[in-house]
PDB file of C-alpha atoms in Angstrom:
ATOM      1  CA  MET A 119      32.254 -43.477 -30.661  1.00 34.00           C
ATOM      2  CA  THR A 120      28.568 -43.611 -31.165  1.00 36.00           C
ATOM      3  CA  LEU A 121      26.275 -40.566 -30.964  1.00 35.00           C
ATOM      4  CA  LYS A 122      24.443 -42.134 -28.042  1.00 35.00           C
ATOM      5  CA  ARG A 123      27.649 -42.642 -26.095  1.00 36.00           C
ATOM      6  CA  THR A 124      28.838 -39.158 -26.856  1.00 35.00           C
ATOM      7  CA  LEU A 125      25.571 -37.585 -25.749  1.00 39.00           C
ATOM      8  CA  THR A 126      25.358 -39.711 -22.662  1.00 40.00           C
ATOM      9  CA  GLY A 127      28.777 -38.662 -21.593  1.00 43.00           C
ATOM     10  CA  ALA A 128      28.012 -35.026 -22.220  1.00 42.00           C
ATOM     11  CA  VAL A 129      24.827 -35.215 -20.262  1.00 42.00           C
ATOM     12  CA  ALA A 130      26.679 -36.772 -17.359  1.00 40.00           C
ATOM     13  CA  ALA A 131      29.227 -33.915 -17.486  1.00 40.00           C
ATOM     14  CA  ALA A 132      26.388 -31.375 -17.585  1.00 41.00           C
ATOM     15  CA  ALA A 133      24.807 -33.008 -14.529  1.00 39.00           C
ATOM     16  CA  MET A 134      28.056 -32.557 -12.602  1.00 38.00           C
ATOM     17  CA  MET A 135      27.812 -28.848 -13.273  1.00 41.00           C
ATOM     18  CA  ALA A 136      24.220 -28.640 -11.931  1.00 42.00           C
ATOM     19  CA  GLY A 137      25.196 -26.982  -8.695  1.00 40.00           C
ATOM     20  CA  ALA A 138      27.185 -24.311 -10.511  1.00 39.00           C
ATOM     21  CA  GLN A 139      24.231 -23.576 -12.853  1.00 40.00           C
ATOM     22  CA  ALA A 140      21.947 -22.722  -9.983  1.00 43.00           C
ATOM     23  CA  ALA A 141      24.383 -20.101  -8.681  1.00 44.00           C
ATOM     24  CA  GLN A 142      25.083 -18.624 -12.133  1.00 64.00           C
ATOM     25  CA  ALA A 143      24.848 -14.836 -12.441  1.00 83.00           C
ATOM     26  CA  GLU A 144      24.313 -15.249 -16.195  1.00 95.00           C
ATOM     27  CA  ILE A 145      22.905 -17.709 -18.664  1.00 98.00           C
ATOM     28  CA  THR A 146      23.388 -18.398 -22.342  1.00 98.00           C
ATOM     29  CA  VAL A 147      20.439 -18.605 -24.696  1.00 98.00           C
ATOM     30  CA  ALA A 148      20.602 -20.014 -28.232  1.00 98.00           C
ATOM     31  CA  TYR A 149      18.636 -18.714 -31.193  1.00 98.00           C
ATOM     32  CA  PHE A 150      18.681 -18.549 -34.990  1.00 95.00           C
ATOM     33  CA  LEU A 151      19.616 -15.698 -37.324  1.00 94.00           C
ATOM     34  CA  GLU A 152      17.332 -15.133 -40.319  1.00 93.00           C
ATOM     35  CA  TRP A 153      14.498 -16.603 -38.237  1.00 94.00           C
ATOM     36  CA  PRO A 154      12.584 -13.498 -37.081  1.00 97.00           C
ATOM     37  CA  MET A 155      10.299 -13.826 -34.035  1.00 98.00           C
ATOM     38  CA  PRO A 156       8.575 -11.418 -31.618  1.00 98.00           C
ATOM     39  CA  PHE A 157      10.884 -12.462 -28.768  1.00 98.00           C
ATOM     40  CA  GLN A 158      13.664 -10.567 -30.506  1.00 98.00           C
ATOM     41  CA  TYR A 159      11.949  -7.307 -29.761  1.00 98.00           C
ATOM     42  CA  ALA A 160      12.065  -8.111 -26.034  1.00 98.00           C
ATOM     43  CA  LYS A 161      15.648  -9.313 -26.496  1.00 98.00           C
ATOM     44  CA  GLN A 162      16.685  -5.978 -27.932  1.00 98.00           C
ATOM     45  CA  MET A 163      14.720  -3.944 -25.380  1.00 98.00           C
ATOM     46  CA  GLY A 164      16.455  -5.764 -22.460  1.00 97.00           C
ATOM     47  CA  THR A 165      13.130  -7.047 -21.199  1.00 98.00           C
ATOM     48  CA  TYR A 166      14.361 -10.555 -20.525  1.00 98.00           C
ATOM     49  CA  GLU A 167      17.310  -9.435 -18.381  1.00 97.00           C
ATOM     50  CA  GLU A 168      15.090  -7.070 -16.465  1.00 97.00           C
ATOM     51  CA  ALA A 169      12.508  -9.770 -15.754  1.00 97.00           C
ATOM     52  CA  LEU A 170      15.026 -12.450 -14.897  1.00 96.00           C
ATOM     53  CA  GLY A 171      17.487 -10.241 -13.015  1.00 95.00           C
ATOM     54  CA  THR A 172      20.210 -12.196 -14.795  1.00 96.00           C
ATOM     55  CA  LYS A 173      22.739 -11.384 -17.533  1.00 97.00           C
ATOM     56  CA  ILE A 174      21.880 -13.202 -20.763  1.00 98.00           C
ATOM     57  CA  ASN A 175      24.451 -14.143 -23.431  1.00 98.00           C
ATOM     58  CA  TRP A 176      22.570 -14.617 -26.706  1.00 98.00           C
ATOM     59  CA  VAL A 177      24.367 -16.909 -29.149  1.00 98.00           C
ATOM     60  CA  SER A 178      23.219 -17.651 -32.670  1.00 97.00           C
ATOM     61  CA  PHE A 179      23.344 -21.207 -34.122  1.00 96.00           C
ATOM     62  CA  ASP A 180      22.993 -22.680 -37.599  1.00 93.00           C
ATOM     63  CA  THR A 181      21.090 -25.862 -36.699  1.00 93.00           C
ATOM     64  CA  GLY A 182      19.025 -27.427 -33.949  1.00 95.00           C
ATOM     65  CA  THR A 183      21.499 -30.261 -33.706  1.00 95.00           C
ATOM     66  CA  ALA A 184      24.210 -27.788 -32.742  1.00 97.00           C
ATOM     67  CA  MET A 185      21.841 -26.457 -30.029  1.00 98.00           C
ATOM     68  CA  SER A 186      21.443 -29.968 -28.635  1.00 98.00           C
ATOM     69  CA  ALA A 187      25.214 -30.419 -28.438  1.00 98.00           C
ATOM     70  CA  ALA A 188      25.645 -27.030 -26.705  1.00 98.00           C
ATOM     71  CA  MET A 189      23.002 -27.903 -24.104  1.00 98.00           C
ATOM     72  CA  ALA A 190      24.595 -31.300 -23.508  1.00 98.00           C
ATOM     73  CA  SER A 191      27.960 -29.654 -22.836  1.00 97.00           C
ATOM     74  CA  GLY A 192      26.452 -27.129 -20.458  1.00 97.00           C
ATOM     75  CA  ASP A 193      27.329 -24.194 -22.708  1.00 97.00           C
ATOM     76  CA  VAL A 194      23.714 -23.283 -23.329  1.00 98.00           C
ATOM     77  CA  GLN A 195      20.870 -23.252 -20.779  1.00 98.00           C
ATOM     78  CA  ILE A 196      17.924 -22.359 -23.045  1.00 98.00           C
ATOM     79  CA  SER A 197      17.368 -22.873 -26.776  1.00 98.00           C
ATOM     80  CA  VAL A 198      14.668 -20.771 -28.462  1.00 98.00           C
ATOM     81  CA  SER A 199      12.971 -22.251 -31.522  1.00 95.00           C
ATOM     82  CA  GLN A 200      14.827 -25.589 -31.666  1.00 96.00           C
ATOM     83  CA  GLY A 201      13.240 -27.788 -34.279  1.00 93.00           C
ATOM     84  CA  VAL A 202      11.331 -30.775 -32.986  1.00 93.00           C
ATOM     85  CA  PRO A 203      13.246 -33.341 -35.107  1.00 92.00           C
ATOM     86  CA  PRO A 204      16.732 -32.448 -33.746  1.00 94.00           C
ATOM     87  CA  PHE A 205      15.179 -32.389 -30.259  1.00 97.00           C
ATOM     88  CA  VAL A 206      13.718 -35.890 -30.864  1.00 96.00           C
ATOM     89  CA  VAL A 207      17.093 -37.152 -32.200  1.00 95.00           C
ATOM     90  CA  ALA A 208      18.890 -35.934 -29.032  1.00 96.00           C
ATOM     91  CA  ALA A 209      16.190 -37.149 -26.579  1.00 97.00           C
ATOM     92  CA  SER A 210      16.012 -40.560 -28.316  1.00 97.00           C
ATOM     93  CA  ALA A 211      19.816 -40.866 -27.918  1.00 95.00           C
ATOM     94  CA  GLY A 212      19.515 -40.366 -24.135  1.00 96.00           C
ATOM     95  CA  GLN A 213      20.154 -36.648 -23.737  1.00 97.00           C
ATOM     96  CA  ASP A 214      18.127 -35.320 -20.774  1.00 96.00           C
ATOM     97  CA  ILE A 215      16.487 -32.318 -22.352  1.00 98.00           C
ATOM     98  CA  GLN A 216      12.860 -31.180 -22.284  1.00 98.00           C
ATOM     99  CA  ILE A 217      10.461 -29.038 -24.264  1.00 98.00           C
ATOM    100  CA  VAL A 218       8.952 -26.187 -22.210  1.00 98.00           C
ATOM    101  CA  ASP A 219       7.199 -24.080 -24.807  1.00 97.00           C
ATOM    102  CA  VAL A 220       5.955 -24.053 -28.419  1.00 96.00           C
ATOM    103  CA  ALA A 221       8.113 -21.335 -29.906  1.00 97.00           C
ATOM    104  CA  VAL A 222       6.448 -21.157 -33.353  1.00 96.00           C
ATOM    105  CA  SER A 223       4.326 -23.252 -35.694  1.00 91.00           C
ATOM    106  CA  TYR A 224       5.016 -23.058 -39.400  1.00 89.00           C
ATOM    107  CA  SER A 225       4.651 -25.151 -42.524  1.00 85.00           C
ATOM    108  CA  ASP A 226       5.495 -22.901 -45.460  1.00 87.00           C
ATOM    109  CA  ASN A 227       8.816 -21.787 -43.982  1.00 89.00           C
ATOM    110  CA  ASP A 228      10.581 -25.124 -43.899  1.00 92.00           C
ATOM    111  CA  ASN A 229      10.672 -27.079 -47.147  1.00 95.00           C
ATOM    112  CA  CYS A 230      12.725 -28.672 -49.971  1.00 97.00           C
ATOM    113  CA  VAL A 231      13.311 -26.934 -53.294  1.00 98.00           C
ATOM    114  CA  VAL A 232      13.954 -28.748 -56.574  1.00 98.00           C
ATOM    115  CA  ALA A 233      16.291 -27.072 -59.101  1.00 98.00           C
ATOM    116  CA  SER A 234      14.236 -25.328 -61.745  1.00 97.00           C
ATOM    117  CA  GLY A 235      16.218 -26.932 -64.587  1.00 96.00           C
ATOM    118  CA  LEU A 236      14.888 -30.386 -63.692  1.00 97.00           C
ATOM    119  CA  GLU A 237      11.225 -29.256 -64.094  1.00 96.00           C
ATOM    120  CA  ILE A 238      10.104 -31.760 -61.471  1.00 97.00           C
ATOM    121  CA  ASP A 239       6.932 -31.152 -59.500  1.00 97.00           C
ATOM    122  CA  LYS A 240       4.622 -33.265 -57.300  1.00 96.00           C
ATOM    123  CA  ASP A 241       3.297 -35.084 -60.374  1.00 97.00           C
ATOM    124  CA  SER A 242       6.758 -36.176 -61.506  1.00 97.00           C
ATOM    125  CA  ALA A 243       8.489 -36.460 -58.097  1.00 97.00           C
ATOM    126  CA  GLY A 244       9.496 -40.045 -58.867  1.00 97.00           C
ATOM    127  CA  GLU A 245      12.217 -38.532 -61.134  1.00 97.00           C
ATOM    128  CA  LEU A 246      14.093 -37.483 -58.038  1.00 98.00           C
ATOM    129  CA  ALA A 247      15.344 -41.066 -57.663  1.00 97.00           C
ATOM    130  CA  GLY A 248      19.159 -41.024 -57.624  1.00 97.00           C
ATOM    131  CA  LYS A 249      19.398 -37.234 -57.432  1.00 98.00           C
ATOM    132  CA  LYS A 250      21.726 -35.200 -55.203  1.00 98.00           C
ATOM    133  CA  VAL A 251      20.070 -33.304 -52.314  1.00 98.00           C
ATOM    134  CA  ALA A 252      21.428 -31.117 -49.542  1.00 98.00           C
ATOM    135  CA  VAL A 253      19.736 -31.697 -46.200  1.00 96.00           C
ATOM    136  CA  PRO A 254      20.687 -30.409 -42.666  1.00 92.00           C
ATOM    137  CA  LEU A 255      20.511 -33.824 -41.046  1.00 89.00           C
ATOM    138  CA  GLY A 256      18.558 -34.311 -37.840  1.00 84.00           C
ATOM    139  CA  THR A 257      16.497 -31.112 -38.341  1.00 85.00           C
ATOM    140  CA  ALA A 258      12.877 -30.292 -39.180  1.00 85.00           C
ATOM    141  CA  ALA A 259      13.954 -29.994 -42.796  1.00 90.00           C
ATOM    142  CA  HIS A 260      15.391 -33.541 -42.676  1.00 92.00           C
ATOM    143  CA  TYR A 261      12.134 -34.923 -41.251  1.00 89.00           C
ATOM    144  CA  GLY A 262      10.155 -33.088 -43.937  1.00 91.00           C
ATOM    145  CA  PHE A 263      12.442 -34.391 -46.676  1.00 95.00           C
ATOM    146  CA  LEU A 264      12.077 -38.016 -45.455  1.00 93.00           C
ATOM    147  CA  SER A 265       8.337 -37.705 -45.096  1.00 91.00           C
ATOM    148  CA  GLN A 266       7.883 -36.241 -48.528  1.00 95.00           C
ATOM    149  CA  MET A 267      10.087 -38.812 -50.226  1.00 96.00           C
ATOM    150  CA  ASN A 268       8.145 -41.513 -48.416  1.00 94.00           C
ATOM    151  CA  HIS A 269       4.901 -40.033 -49.699  1.00 95.00           C
ATOM    152  CA  PHE A 270       6.203 -39.942 -53.240  1.00 97.00           C
ATOM    153  CA  GLY A 271       7.682 -43.417 -53.069  1.00 97.00           C
ATOM    154  CA  VAL A 272      11.269 -42.246 -53.684  1.00 97.00           C
ATOM    155  CA  ASP A 273      13.954 -44.440 -52.143  1.00 96.00           C
ATOM    156  CA  VAL A 274      16.171 -42.105 -50.095  1.00 95.00           C
ATOM    157  CA  ALA A 275      18.850 -44.839 -49.956  1.00 94.00           C
ATOM    158  CA  GLY A 276      19.282 -44.447 -53.682  1.00 96.00           C
ATOM    159  CA  MET A 277      19.769 -40.673 -53.537  1.00 97.00           C
ATOM    160  CA  GLU A 278      23.013 -38.815 -52.804  1.00 98.00           C
ATOM    161  CA  VAL A 279      22.172 -37.014 -49.543  1.00 97.00           C
ATOM    162  CA  VAL A 280      24.688 -34.361 -48.414  1.00 97.00           C
ATOM    163  CA  ASP A 281      24.586 -32.836 -44.921  1.00 95.00           C
ATOM    164  CA  MET A 282      24.551 -29.086 -45.404  1.00 96.00           C
ATOM    165  CA  ALA A 283      23.317 -26.139 -43.355  1.00 95.00           C
ATOM    166  CA  PRO A 284      20.486 -24.293 -45.191  1.00 95.00           C
ATOM    167  CA  ALA A 285      22.644 -21.310 -46.186  1.00 95.00           C
ATOM    168  CA  GLU A 286      25.232 -23.641 -47.739  1.00 97.00           C
ATOM    169  CA  GLY A 287      22.507 -25.632 -49.502  1.00 98.00           C
ATOM    170  CA  ALA A 288      21.020 -22.436 -50.957  1.00 98.00           C
ATOM    171  CA  ALA A 289      24.413 -21.375 -52.338  1.00 98.00           C
ATOM    172  CA  ALA A 290      25.102 -24.808 -53.815  1.00 98.00           C
ATOM    173  CA  LEU A 291      21.662 -24.931 -55.467  1.00 98.00           C
ATOM    174  CA  ALA A 292      22.310 -21.494 -56.952  1.00 97.00           C
ATOM    175  CA  GLN A 293      25.631 -22.686 -58.347  1.00 97.00           C
ATOM    176  CA  GLY A 294      23.900 -25.656 -59.982  1.00 97.00           C
ATOM    177  CA  SER A 295      25.782 -28.316 -58.023  1.00 97.00           C
ATOM    178  CA  LEU A 296      22.590 -29.787 -56.462  1.00 97.00           C
ATOM    179  CA  ASP A 297      19.295 -31.198 -57.689  1.00 98.00           C
ATOM    180  CA  MET A 298      17.423 -30.306 -54.545  1.00 98.00           C
ATOM    181  CA  ALA A 299      18.086 -28.515 -51.240  1.00 98.00           C
ATOM    182  CA  CYS A 300      16.155 -28.310 -48.013  1.00 97.00           C
ATOM    183  CA  GLY A 301      16.062 -25.568 -45.417  1.00 95.00           C
ATOM    184  CA  TRP A 302      14.188 -22.760 -43.817  1.00 91.00           C
ATOM    185  CA  GLY A 303      13.972 -18.963 -43.372  1.00 88.00           C
ATOM    186  CA  GLY A 304      16.120 -16.703 -45.501  1.00 90.00           C
ATOM    187  CA  ALA A 305      17.968 -19.671 -46.996  1.00 95.00           C
ATOM    188  CA  LEU A 306      14.655 -21.186 -48.176  1.00 95.00           C
ATOM    189  CA  ARG A 307      13.677 -17.886 -49.845  1.00 92.00           C
ATOM    190  CA  ARG A 308      17.017 -17.899 -51.694  1.00 96.00           C
ATOM    191  CA  MET A 309      16.487 -21.513 -52.757  1.00 98.00           C
ATOM    192  CA  LYS A 310      13.083 -20.624 -54.267  1.00 97.00           C
ATOM    193  CA  GLU A 311      14.860 -18.186 -56.587  1.00 97.00           C
ATOM    194  CA  HIS A 312      16.386 -21.222 -58.293  1.00 98.00           C
ATOM    195  CA  GLY A 313      13.673 -23.845 -58.042  1.00 97.00           C
ATOM    196  CA  ASN A 314      10.244 -24.938 -56.817  1.00 97.00           C
ATOM    197  CA  VAL A 315       8.733 -26.769 -53.854  1.00 97.00           C
ATOM    198  CA  LEU A 316       7.034 -30.140 -54.333  1.00 95.00           C
ATOM    199  CA  LEU A 317       4.287 -29.522 -51.721  1.00 95.00           C
ATOM    200  CA  THR A 318       2.910 -26.394 -50.155  1.00 92.00           C
ATOM    201  CA  GLY A 319       2.674 -26.002 -46.389  1.00 88.00           C
ATOM    202  CA  ALA A 320      -1.066 -26.768 -46.491  1.00 84.00           C
ATOM    203  CA  GLU A 321      -0.463 -29.907 -48.600  1.00 90.00           C
ATOM    204  CA  LYS A 322       2.141 -31.103 -46.074  1.00 87.00           C
ATOM    205  CA  GLU A 323      -0.183 -30.558 -43.166  1.00 80.00           C
ATOM    206  CA  GLU A 324      -2.836 -32.661 -44.928  1.00 82.00           C
ATOM    207  CA  LEU A 325      -0.294 -35.487 -44.939  1.00 84.00           C
ATOM    208  CA  GLY A 326       0.430 -35.013 -41.237  1.00 77.00           C
ATOM    209  CA  ILE A 327       3.825 -33.388 -41.869  1.00 82.00           C
ATOM    210  CA  LEU A 328       3.681 -30.785 -39.095  1.00 80.00           C
ATOM    211  CA  VAL A 329       6.416 -28.247 -38.538  1.00 85.00           C
ATOM    212  CA  PHE A 330       6.993 -26.420 -35.265  1.00 91.00           C
ATOM    213  CA  ASP A 331       9.861 -25.362 -33.077  1.00 95.00           C
ATOM    214  CA  ALA A 332      10.083 -25.465 -29.322  1.00 98.00           C
ATOM    215  CA  THR A 333      11.857 -23.727 -26.486  1.00 98.00           C
ATOM    216  CA  THR A 334      14.001 -26.384 -24.872  1.00 98.00           C
ATOM    217  CA  ALA A 335      16.409 -26.707 -21.953  1.00 98.00           C
ATOM    218  CA  PRO A 336      18.409 -29.365 -19.973  1.00 98.00           C
ATOM    219  CA  ALA A 337      16.180 -31.109 -17.454  1.00 98.00           C
ATOM    220  CA  SER A 338      18.690 -30.211 -14.701  1.00 97.00           C
ATOM    221  CA  PHE A 339      18.415 -26.502 -15.510  1.00 97.00           C
ATOM    222  CA  ILE A 340      14.580 -26.692 -15.526  1.00 98.00           C
ATOM    223  CA  ALA A 341      14.578 -28.432 -12.142  1.00 97.00           C
ATOM    224  CA  GLU A 342      16.910 -25.866 -10.537  1.00 96.00           C
ATOM    225  CA  GLU A 343      15.862 -22.673 -12.268  1.00 97.00           C
ATOM    226  CA  GLY A 344      12.153 -23.272 -12.938  1.00 96.00           C
ATOM    227  CA  ASP A 345      11.203 -19.819 -11.673  1.00 97.00           C
ATOM    228  CA  MET A 346      13.747 -18.122 -13.928  1.00 97.00           C
ATOM    229  CA  LEU A 347      12.545 -20.173 -16.892  1.00 98.00           C
ATOM    230  CA  ALA A 348       8.901 -19.312 -16.128  1.00 98.00           C
ATOM    231  CA  LYS A 349       9.791 -15.625 -16.234  1.00 97.00           C
ATOM    232  CA  PHE A 350      11.594 -16.149 -19.527  1.00 98.00           C
ATOM    233  CA  LEU A 351       8.503 -17.833 -21.022  1.00 98.00           C
ATOM    234  CA  LYS A 352       6.265 -15.043 -19.719  1.00 98.00           C
ATOM    235  CA  VAL A 353       8.328 -12.388 -21.469  1.00 98.00           C
ATOM    236  CA  THR A 354       8.175 -14.472 -24.657  1.00 98.00           C
ATOM    237  CA  ALA A 355       4.388 -14.844 -24.395  1.00 98.00           C
ATOM    238  CA  ASP A 356       4.021 -11.098 -23.785  1.00 98.00           C
ATOM    239  CA  ALA A 357       6.109 -10.356 -26.905  1.00 98.00           C
ATOM    240  CA  ASN A 358       4.000 -12.744 -28.978  1.00 98.00           C
ATOM    241  CA  ALA A 359       0.780 -11.030 -27.730  1.00 98.00           C
ATOM    242  CA  MET A 360       2.297  -7.652 -28.528  1.00 98.00           C
ATOM    243  CA  TRP A 361       3.044  -8.755 -32.114  1.00 98.00           C
ATOM    244  CA  ALA A 362      -0.486 -10.203 -32.486  1.00 97.00           C
ATOM    245  CA  ASP A 363      -1.788  -6.618 -32.103  1.00 98.00           C
ATOM    246  CA  GLU A 364      -1.147  -5.091 -35.528  1.00 97.00           C
ATOM    247  CA  ALA A 365      -0.911  -1.653 -33.951  1.00 98.00           C
ATOM    248  CA  ASN A 366       2.475  -2.594 -32.517  1.00 98.00           C
ATOM    249  CA  ARG A 367       4.049  -3.980 -35.679  1.00 97.00           C
ATOM    250  CA  ALA A 368       5.395  -0.740 -37.115  1.00 97.00           C
ATOM    251  CA  LYS A 369       7.660  -0.243 -34.088  1.00 98.00           C
ATOM    252  CA  MET A 370       8.483  -3.919 -33.601  1.00 98.00           C
ATOM    253  CA  LEU A 371       9.356  -4.833 -37.178  1.00 98.00           C
ATOM    254  CA  PRO A 372      12.579  -2.785 -37.624  1.00 98.00           C
ATOM    255  CA  VAL A 373      13.920  -4.027 -34.271  1.00 98.00           C
ATOM    256  CA  ILE A 374      13.160  -7.666 -35.069  1.00 98.00           C
ATOM    257  CA  ALA A 375      14.596  -7.377 -38.562  1.00 98.00           C
ATOM    258  CA  LYS A 376      17.849  -5.902 -37.355  1.00 98.00           C
ATOM    259  CA  ASP A 377      18.276  -8.556 -34.692  1.00 98.00           C
ATOM    260  CA  ALA A 378      17.522 -11.312 -37.192  1.00 97.00           C
ATOM    261  CA  GLY A 379      20.041  -9.926 -39.709  1.00 96.00           C
ATOM    262  CA  MET A 380      17.350  -9.396 -42.346  1.00 96.00           C
ATOM    263  CA  ASP A 381      15.683  -6.513 -44.199  1.00 96.00           C
ATOM    264  CA  GLU A 382      12.206  -5.430 -43.118  1.00 97.00           C
ATOM    265  CA  GLU A 383      10.496  -6.762 -46.229  1.00 96.00           C
ATOM    266  CA  GLY A 384      11.940 -10.234 -45.765  1.00 93.00           C
ATOM    267  CA  THR A 385      11.197 -10.189 -42.090  1.00 96.00           C
ATOM    268  CA  ALA A 386       7.557  -9.248 -42.631  1.00 96.00           C
ATOM    269  CA  ALA A 387       7.211 -11.984 -45.280  1.00 93.00           C
ATOM    270  CA  THR A 388       8.640 -14.582 -42.981  1.00 92.00           C
ATOM    271  CA  LEU A 389       6.600 -13.582 -39.952  1.00 95.00           C
ATOM    272  CA  ALA A 390       3.480 -13.777 -42.119  1.00 93.00           C
ATOM    273  CA  THR A 391       4.012 -17.582 -42.347  1.00 90.00           C
ATOM    274  CA  PHE A 392       4.452 -18.002 -38.583  1.00 94.00           C
ATOM    275  CA  LYS A 393       1.919 -18.804 -35.874  1.00 92.00           C
ATOM    276  CA  PHE A 394       2.638 -18.212 -32.141  1.00 96.00           C
ATOM    277  CA  PRO A 395       0.319 -20.283 -29.915  1.00 93.00           C
ATOM    278  CA  THR A 396      -0.706 -18.612 -26.643  1.00 96.00           C
ATOM    279  CA  ILE A 397       0.035 -20.211 -23.324  1.00 97.00           C
ATOM    280  CA  ASP A 398      -3.580 -21.403 -23.008  1.00 96.00           C
ATOM    281  CA  GLU A 399      -3.441 -22.901 -26.463  1.00 93.00           C
ATOM    282  CA  GLN A 400      -0.153 -24.673 -25.725  1.00 95.00           C
ATOM    283  CA  LEU A 401      -1.493 -26.225 -22.523  1.00 96.00           C
ATOM    284  CA  GLY A 402      -4.603 -27.436 -24.437  1.00 92.00           C
ATOM    285  CA  GLY A 403      -5.155 -30.636 -26.360  1.00 88.00           C
ATOM    286  CA  ALA A 404      -3.871 -29.352 -29.614  1.00 83.00           C
ATOM    287  CA  TRP A 405      -0.329 -29.152 -28.216  1.00 91.00           C
ATOM    288  CA  PHE A 406       0.916 -30.360 -24.852  1.00 94.00           C
ATOM    289  CA  GLY A 407      -2.309 -32.129 -23.982  1.00 91.00           C
ATOM    290  CA  GLY A 408      -0.895 -35.092 -25.928  1.00 89.00           C
ATOM    291  CA  THR A 409      -0.790 -34.106 -29.576  1.00 87.00           C
ATOM    292  CA  ALA A 410       2.788 -32.833 -29.535  1.00 91.00           C
ATOM    293  CA  GLN A 411       4.025 -35.943 -27.725  1.00 93.00           C
ATOM    294  CA  GLU A 412       2.309 -38.226 -30.281  1.00 89.00           C
ATOM    295  CA  PHE A 413       3.808 -36.156 -33.116  1.00 89.00           C
ATOM    296  CA  MET A 414       7.299 -36.624 -31.633  1.00 94.00           C
ATOM    297  CA  LYS A 415       6.735 -40.375 -31.495  1.00 93.00           C
ATOM    298  CA  GLY A 416       5.878 -40.234 -35.205  1.00 89.00           C
ATOM    299  CA  VAL A 417       8.975 -38.187 -35.992  1.00 91.00           C
ATOM    300  CA  ALA A 418      11.074 -40.752 -34.198  1.00 93.00           C
ATOM    301  CA  GLY A 419       9.412 -43.547 -36.088  1.00 90.00           C
ATOM    302  CA  VAL A 420      10.302 -41.925 -39.437  1.00 85.00           C
ATOM    303  CA  PHE A 421      13.923 -41.446 -38.353  1.00 90.00           C
ATOM    304  CA  VAL A 422      14.198 -45.058 -37.134  1.00 92.00           C
ATOM    305  CA  GLY A 423      12.735 -46.282 -40.409  1.00 85.00           C
ATOM    306  CA  ALA A 424      15.213 -44.225 -42.369  1.00 83.00           C
ATOM    307  CA  GLY A 425      18.110 -45.530 -40.302  1.00 88.00           C
ATOM    308  CA  SER A 426      18.892 -42.007 -38.951  1.00 88.00           C
ATOM    309  CA  ILE A 427      18.564 -43.121 -35.311  1.00 92.00           C
ATOM    310  CA  PRO A 428      18.838 -46.645 -33.945  1.00 94.00           C
ATOM    311  CA  SER A 429      15.722 -46.571 -31.771  1.00 95.00           C
ATOM    312  CA  ALA A 430      12.890 -44.445 -30.389  1.00 96.00           C
ATOM    313  CA  LEU A 431      11.665 -43.911 -26.817  1.00 97.00           C
ATOM    314  CA  ASP A 432       8.619 -45.934 -25.794  1.00 96.00           C
ATOM    315  CA  SER A 433       6.916 -42.592 -25.040  1.00 96.00           C
ATOM    316  CA  TYR A 434       7.830 -38.944 -25.375  1.00 96.00           C
ATOM    317  CA  ASP A 435       5.565 -37.773 -22.555  1.00 96.00           C
ATOM    318  CA  GLY A 436       8.556 -37.330 -20.318  1.00 97.00           C
ATOM    319  CA  THR A 437      10.297 -35.020 -22.784  1.00 97.00           C
ATOM    320  CA  VAL A 438       7.646 -32.299 -22.204  1.00 97.00           C
ATOM    321  CA  ASN A 439       7.689 -30.256 -18.991  1.00 98.00           C
ATOM    322  CA  THR A 440       4.725 -27.857 -18.700  1.00 97.00           C
ATOM    323  CA  GLY A 441       5.638 -26.745 -15.151  1.00 97.00           C
ATOM    324  CA  PRO A 442       7.386 -23.484 -16.158  1.00 98.00           C
ATOM    325  CA  LEU A 443       4.636 -22.648 -18.730  1.00 98.00           C
ATOM    326  CA  GLU A 444       1.913 -23.170 -16.151  1.00 97.00           C
ATOM    327  CA  ALA A 445       3.818 -20.946 -13.711  1.00 97.00           C
ATOM    328  CA  ALA A 446       4.174 -18.296 -16.423  1.00 98.00           C
ATOM    329  CA  LYS A 447       0.433 -18.383 -16.946  1.00 96.00           C
ATOM    330  CA  GLY A 448      -0.054 -17.282 -13.380  1.00 91.00           C
ATOM    331  CA  MET A 449       2.406 -14.363 -13.552  1.00 93.00           C
TER     332      MET A 449
END
């Protein structure tokens, strides 16, 4: 069975559950461990449940592709910080999900690391031809890997690409069983202990390799629970604003670190590489005014060219729903 058929069937099943979703006394929200963000302070303080008046089940995931599958099955109503590439893969396959918020923008916290023993850098990247690399397929790291290999003229078809979650890739790189591994967060930091990146975040941005995650949800849930979702996004925006004020960081950091399953030093180092756009910034031209939609079209084009997905949507405008964010702005 093809991915498209599987997802289409799952979306249809989710649609049949639409009426039940509206009456739910609780929702399930997906997030990542080792991916510290200000929202986790509000999560731990119970702020979301207080604002929504709804019980929230928080479930951690390893990849954005798993988040897509969980939303398609109706098991998850909101995904926080889903990578744009896995979102694009799912949307391109026909899954009816939408982006409602820019969760975080980052470039230095999602990358590929070459084993130190190879002594390969950006000036000798061509030597990666035929090498073995671990990549979590359909994720931001996958998109970054494909884009970088395209930039360096390395034929991905000639490489041995293994689908591995970042934590698994980091462990394999440490054991010497890989030539390169791609990932993010804590796993990326562990990878760097055994190798080097080819391009810095700034160098990737110069090439148009953007990296950001979004808050996403099934379109049916957004349509039926738009007010609830707006309240969710308002709490998130308030937590981001709170973190932006350095006076609050001493009390927020330990809470965020514990929830992320990290130590405070690693949490602070990771957060230093993150940017959290305000609601006004997100609704402007740099994001949902058209830039994000065009970027998604570019991501889809790279995946189609690499044979990772069969086709792209004509436009990704319909995959962004700013309604809840605009409502949150007025709260």
